Amino acid sequence: MRDKFSVLGIIFLGLAIWGAIHPMLYFVSWFEEHGYSLGPMIDAWYVNDATSGLVWDLTIAAIALTVWILAECISERRWLGLLAIPATFMIGVSCGLPLFLFLRGPRQAGLRF
């Protein structure tokens, strides 16, 4: 457990918290302006090629992260990492990836700080 609170662990935890809060501020602002329906928000994601490309980029990254999390959690039998999957799809990759890196710990990555 001590490894999780290394400098690197604190950085990953901080990034996970930032990745949960910062993007959410934009979503809350959008919902307050346009109403609390997901339909118009999803329509806004595909308003032009730039936003469509970003949506697909994040979708593919989320799927790749999920495959990695599943493969590692199953092979290592470290089930706590599975918490990063709902964080990825309910909050975003900006929260799910650093959360998973925090939960797996720096020792798992071969790093000592």
PDB file of C-alpha atoms in Angstrom:
ATOM      1  CA  MET A   1       0.000   0.000   0.000  1.00  0.00           C
ATOM      2  CA  ARG A   2       2.945   2.306   0.647  1.00  0.00           C
ATOM      3  CA  ASP A   3       3.808   2.279  -3.082  1.00  0.00           C
ATOM      4  CA  LYS A   4       0.484   3.937  -3.896  1.00  0.00           C
ATOM      5  CA  PHE A   5       1.519   7.006  -1.972  1.00  0.00           C
ATOM      6  CA  SER A   6       4.863   7.479  -3.671  1.00  0.00           C
ATOM      7  CA  VAL A   7       5.510  10.693  -5.575  1.00  0.00           C
ATOM      8  CA  LEU A   8       4.416   9.030  -8.798  1.00  0.00           C
ATOM      9  CA  GLY A   9       1.281   7.629  -7.121  1.00  0.00           C
ATOM     10  CA  ILE A  10       0.343  11.070  -5.824  1.00  0.00           C
ATOM     11  CA  ILE A  11       0.840  12.518  -9.328  1.00  0.00           C
ATOM     12  CA  PHE A  12      -1.426   9.854 -10.876  1.00  0.00           C
ATOM     13  CA  LEU A  13      -4.066  10.343  -8.176  1.00  0.00           C
ATOM     14  CA  GLY A  14      -3.932  14.113  -8.690  1.00  0.00           C
ATOM     15  CA  LEU A  15      -4.331  13.663 -12.450  1.00  0.00           C
ATOM     16  CA  ALA A  16      -7.309  11.335 -11.905  1.00  0.00           C
ATOM     17  CA  ILE A  17      -8.998  13.914  -9.676  1.00  0.00           C
ATOM     18  CA  TRP A  18      -8.226  16.713 -12.129  1.00  0.00           C
ATOM     19  CA  GLY A  19      -9.456  14.509 -14.995  1.00  0.00           C
ATOM     20  CA  ALA A  20     -12.734  13.992 -13.154  1.00  0.00           C
ATOM     21  CA  ILE A  21     -13.375  17.600 -12.133  1.00  0.00           C
ATOM     22  CA  HIS A  22     -12.072  19.810 -14.950  1.00  0.00           C
ATOM     23  CA  PRO A  23     -13.981  18.251 -17.888  1.00  0.00           C
ATOM     24  CA  MET A  24     -17.097  17.973 -15.716  1.00  0.00           C
ATOM     25  CA  LEU A  25     -17.147  21.757 -15.284  1.00  0.00           C
ATOM     26  CA  TYR A  26     -17.643  22.095 -19.048  1.00  0.00           C
ATOM     27  CA  PHE A  27     -20.359  19.424 -19.111  1.00  0.00           C
ATOM     28  CA  VAL A  28     -22.271  21.029 -16.244  1.00  0.00           C
ATOM     29  CA  SER A  29     -22.009  24.435 -17.928  1.00  0.00           C
ATOM     30  CA  TRP A  30     -23.296  22.967 -21.205  1.00  0.00           C
ATOM     31  CA  PHE A  31     -26.208  21.218 -19.490  1.00  0.00           C
ATOM     32  CA  GLU A  32     -27.175  24.397 -17.656  1.00  0.00           C
ATOM     33  CA  GLU A  33     -27.264  26.287 -20.941  1.00  0.00           C
ATOM     34  CA  HIS A  34     -28.936  23.613 -23.117  1.00  0.00           C
ATOM     35  CA  GLY A  35     -30.922  21.492 -20.675  1.00  0.00           C
ATOM     36  CA  TYR A  36     -30.267  18.154 -19.047  1.00  0.00           C
ATOM     37  CA  SER A  37     -30.895  15.876 -22.021  1.00  0.00           C
ATOM     38  CA  LEU A  38     -28.144  13.693 -23.467  1.00  0.00           C
ATOM     39  CA  GLY A  39     -29.558  13.760 -27.007  1.00  0.00           C
ATOM     40  CA  PRO A  40     -28.552  17.343 -27.840  1.00  0.00           C
ATOM     41  CA  MET A  41     -25.140  16.821 -26.258  1.00  0.00           C
ATOM     42  CA  ILE A  42     -24.470  13.754 -28.385  1.00  0.00           C
ATOM     43  CA  ASP A  43     -25.610  15.709 -31.447  1.00  0.00           C
ATOM     44  CA  ALA A  44     -23.118  18.439 -30.521  1.00  0.00           C
ATOM     45  CA  TRP A  45     -20.287  15.891 -30.465  1.00  0.00           C
ATOM     46  CA  TYR A  46     -20.786  15.338 -34.203  1.00  0.00           C
ATOM     47  CA  VAL A  47     -21.348  18.960 -35.254  1.00  0.00           C
ATOM     48  CA  ASN A  48     -18.234  18.971 -37.484  1.00  0.00           C
ATOM     49  CA  ASP A  49     -15.311  16.795 -38.547  1.00  0.00           C
ATOM     50  CA  ALA A  50     -13.043  18.102 -35.779  1.00  0.00           C
ATOM     51  CA  THR A  51     -15.418  17.167 -32.966  1.00  0.00           C
ATOM     52  CA  SER A  52     -16.300  13.848 -34.632  1.00  0.00           C
ATOM     53  CA  GLY A  53     -12.599  13.011 -34.875  1.00  0.00           C
ATOM     54  CA  LEU A  54     -12.104  13.857 -31.209  1.00  0.00           C
ATOM     55  CA  VAL A  55     -15.077  11.693 -30.175  1.00  0.00           C
ATOM     56  CA  TRP A  56     -13.707   8.732 -32.120  1.00  0.00           C
ATOM     57  CA  ASP A  57     -10.200   9.331 -30.785  1.00  0.00           C
ATOM     58  CA  LEU A  58     -11.468   9.215 -27.187  1.00  0.00           C
ATOM     59  CA  THR A  59     -13.764   6.252 -27.884  1.00  0.00           C
ATOM     60  CA  ILE A  60     -10.923   4.174 -29.318  1.00  0.00           C
ATOM     61  CA  ALA A  61      -8.629   5.210 -26.440  1.00  0.00           C
ATOM     62  CA  ALA A  62     -11.330   4.194 -23.913  1.00  0.00           C
ATOM     63  CA  ILE A  63     -11.762   0.795 -25.568  1.00  0.00           C
ATOM     64  CA  ALA A  64      -7.990   0.217 -25.679  1.00  0.00           C
ATOM     65  CA  LEU A  65      -7.693   1.210 -22.017  1.00  0.00           C
ATOM     66  CA  THR A  66     -10.523  -1.161 -21.091  1.00  0.00           C
ATOM     67  CA  VAL A  67      -8.851  -4.078 -22.900  1.00  0.00           C
ATOM     68  CA  TRP A  68      -5.571  -3.300 -21.093  1.00  0.00           C
ATOM     69  CA  ILE A  69      -7.302  -3.048 -17.698  1.00  0.00           C
ATOM     70  CA  LEU A  70      -9.165  -6.326 -18.211  1.00  0.00           C
ATOM     71  CA  ALA A  71      -6.065  -8.166 -19.426  1.00  0.00           C
ATOM     72  CA  GLU A  72      -3.919  -6.937 -16.550  1.00  0.00           C
ATOM     73  CA  CYS A  73      -6.517  -7.385 -13.819  1.00  0.00           C
ATOM     74  CA  ILE A  74      -7.307 -10.923 -14.928  1.00  0.00           C
ATOM     75  CA  SER A  75      -3.666 -11.985 -15.324  1.00  0.00           C
ATOM     76  CA  GLU A  76      -2.468 -10.320 -12.103  1.00  0.00           C
ATOM     77  CA  ARG A  77      -5.660 -10.999 -10.124  1.00  0.00           C
ATOM     78  CA  ARG A  78      -5.626  -7.404  -8.905  1.00  0.00           C
ATOM     79  CA  TRP A  79      -9.326  -6.625  -9.102  1.00  0.00           C
ATOM     80  CA  LEU A  80      -9.205  -3.086  -7.698  1.00  0.00           C
ATOM     81  CA  GLY A  81      -8.012  -1.843 -11.093  1.00  0.00           C
ATOM     82  CA  LEU A  82     -11.429  -2.697 -12.531  1.00  0.00           C
ATOM     83  CA  LEU A  83     -12.741   0.482 -10.876  1.00  0.00           C
ATOM     84  CA  ALA A  84     -11.036   2.411 -13.671  1.00  0.00           C
ATOM     85  CA  ILE A  85     -13.462   0.977 -16.274  1.00  0.00           C
ATOM     86  CA  PRO A  86     -16.623   2.707 -14.987  1.00  0.00           C
ATOM     87  CA  ALA A  87     -14.519   5.814 -14.294  1.00  0.00           C
ATOM     88  CA  THR A  88     -13.436   5.784 -17.953  1.00  0.00           C
ATOM     89  CA  PHE A  89     -16.944   5.465 -19.405  1.00  0.00           C
ATOM     90  CA  MET A  90     -18.869   7.495 -16.834  1.00  0.00           C
ATOM     91  CA  ILE A  91     -16.336  10.297 -16.380  1.00  0.00           C
ATOM     92  CA  GLY A  92     -13.743  10.030 -19.140  1.00  0.00           C
ATOM     93  CA  VAL A  93     -10.358   8.714 -20.206  1.00  0.00           C
ATOM     94  CA  SER A  94      -8.814  11.729 -18.463  1.00  0.00           C
ATOM     95  CA  CYS A  95      -9.918  10.185 -15.156  1.00  0.00           C
ATOM     96  CA  GLY A  96      -9.858   6.451 -15.954  1.00  0.00           C
ATOM     97  CA  LEU A  97      -6.273   6.217 -17.211  1.00  0.00           C
ATOM     98  CA  PRO A  98      -4.530   8.013 -14.331  1.00  0.00           C
ATOM     99  CA  LEU A  99      -6.837   6.230 -11.854  1.00  0.00           C
ATOM    100  CA  PHE A 100      -5.765   2.859 -13.248  1.00  0.00           C
ATOM    101  CA  LEU A 101      -2.107   3.870 -13.128  1.00  0.00           C
ATOM    102  CA  PHE A 102      -2.579   4.941  -9.508  1.00  0.00           C
ATOM    103  CA  LEU A 103      -4.335   1.707  -8.571  1.00  0.00           C
ATOM    104  CA  ARG A 104      -1.713  -0.507 -10.191  1.00  0.00           C
ATOM    105  CA  GLY A 105       1.093   1.350  -8.403  1.00  0.00           C
ATOM    106  CA  PRO A 106       4.578   2.403  -9.503  1.00  0.00           C
ATOM    107  CA  ARG A 107       6.107  -0.966  -8.586  1.00  0.00           C
ATOM    108  CA  GLN A 108       3.929  -2.615 -11.245  1.00  0.00           C
ATOM    109  CA  ALA A 109       5.423  -0.247 -13.829  1.00  0.00           C
ATOM    110  CA  GLY A 110       8.968  -1.051 -12.670  1.00  0.00           C
ATOM    111  CA  LEU A 111       9.425   2.490 -11.346  1.00  0.00           C
ATOM    112  CA  ARG A 112      10.871   3.564  -8.015  1.00  0.00           C
ATOM    113  CA  PHE A 113      10.504   7.191  -6.954  1.00  0.00           C
TER     114      PHE A 113
END
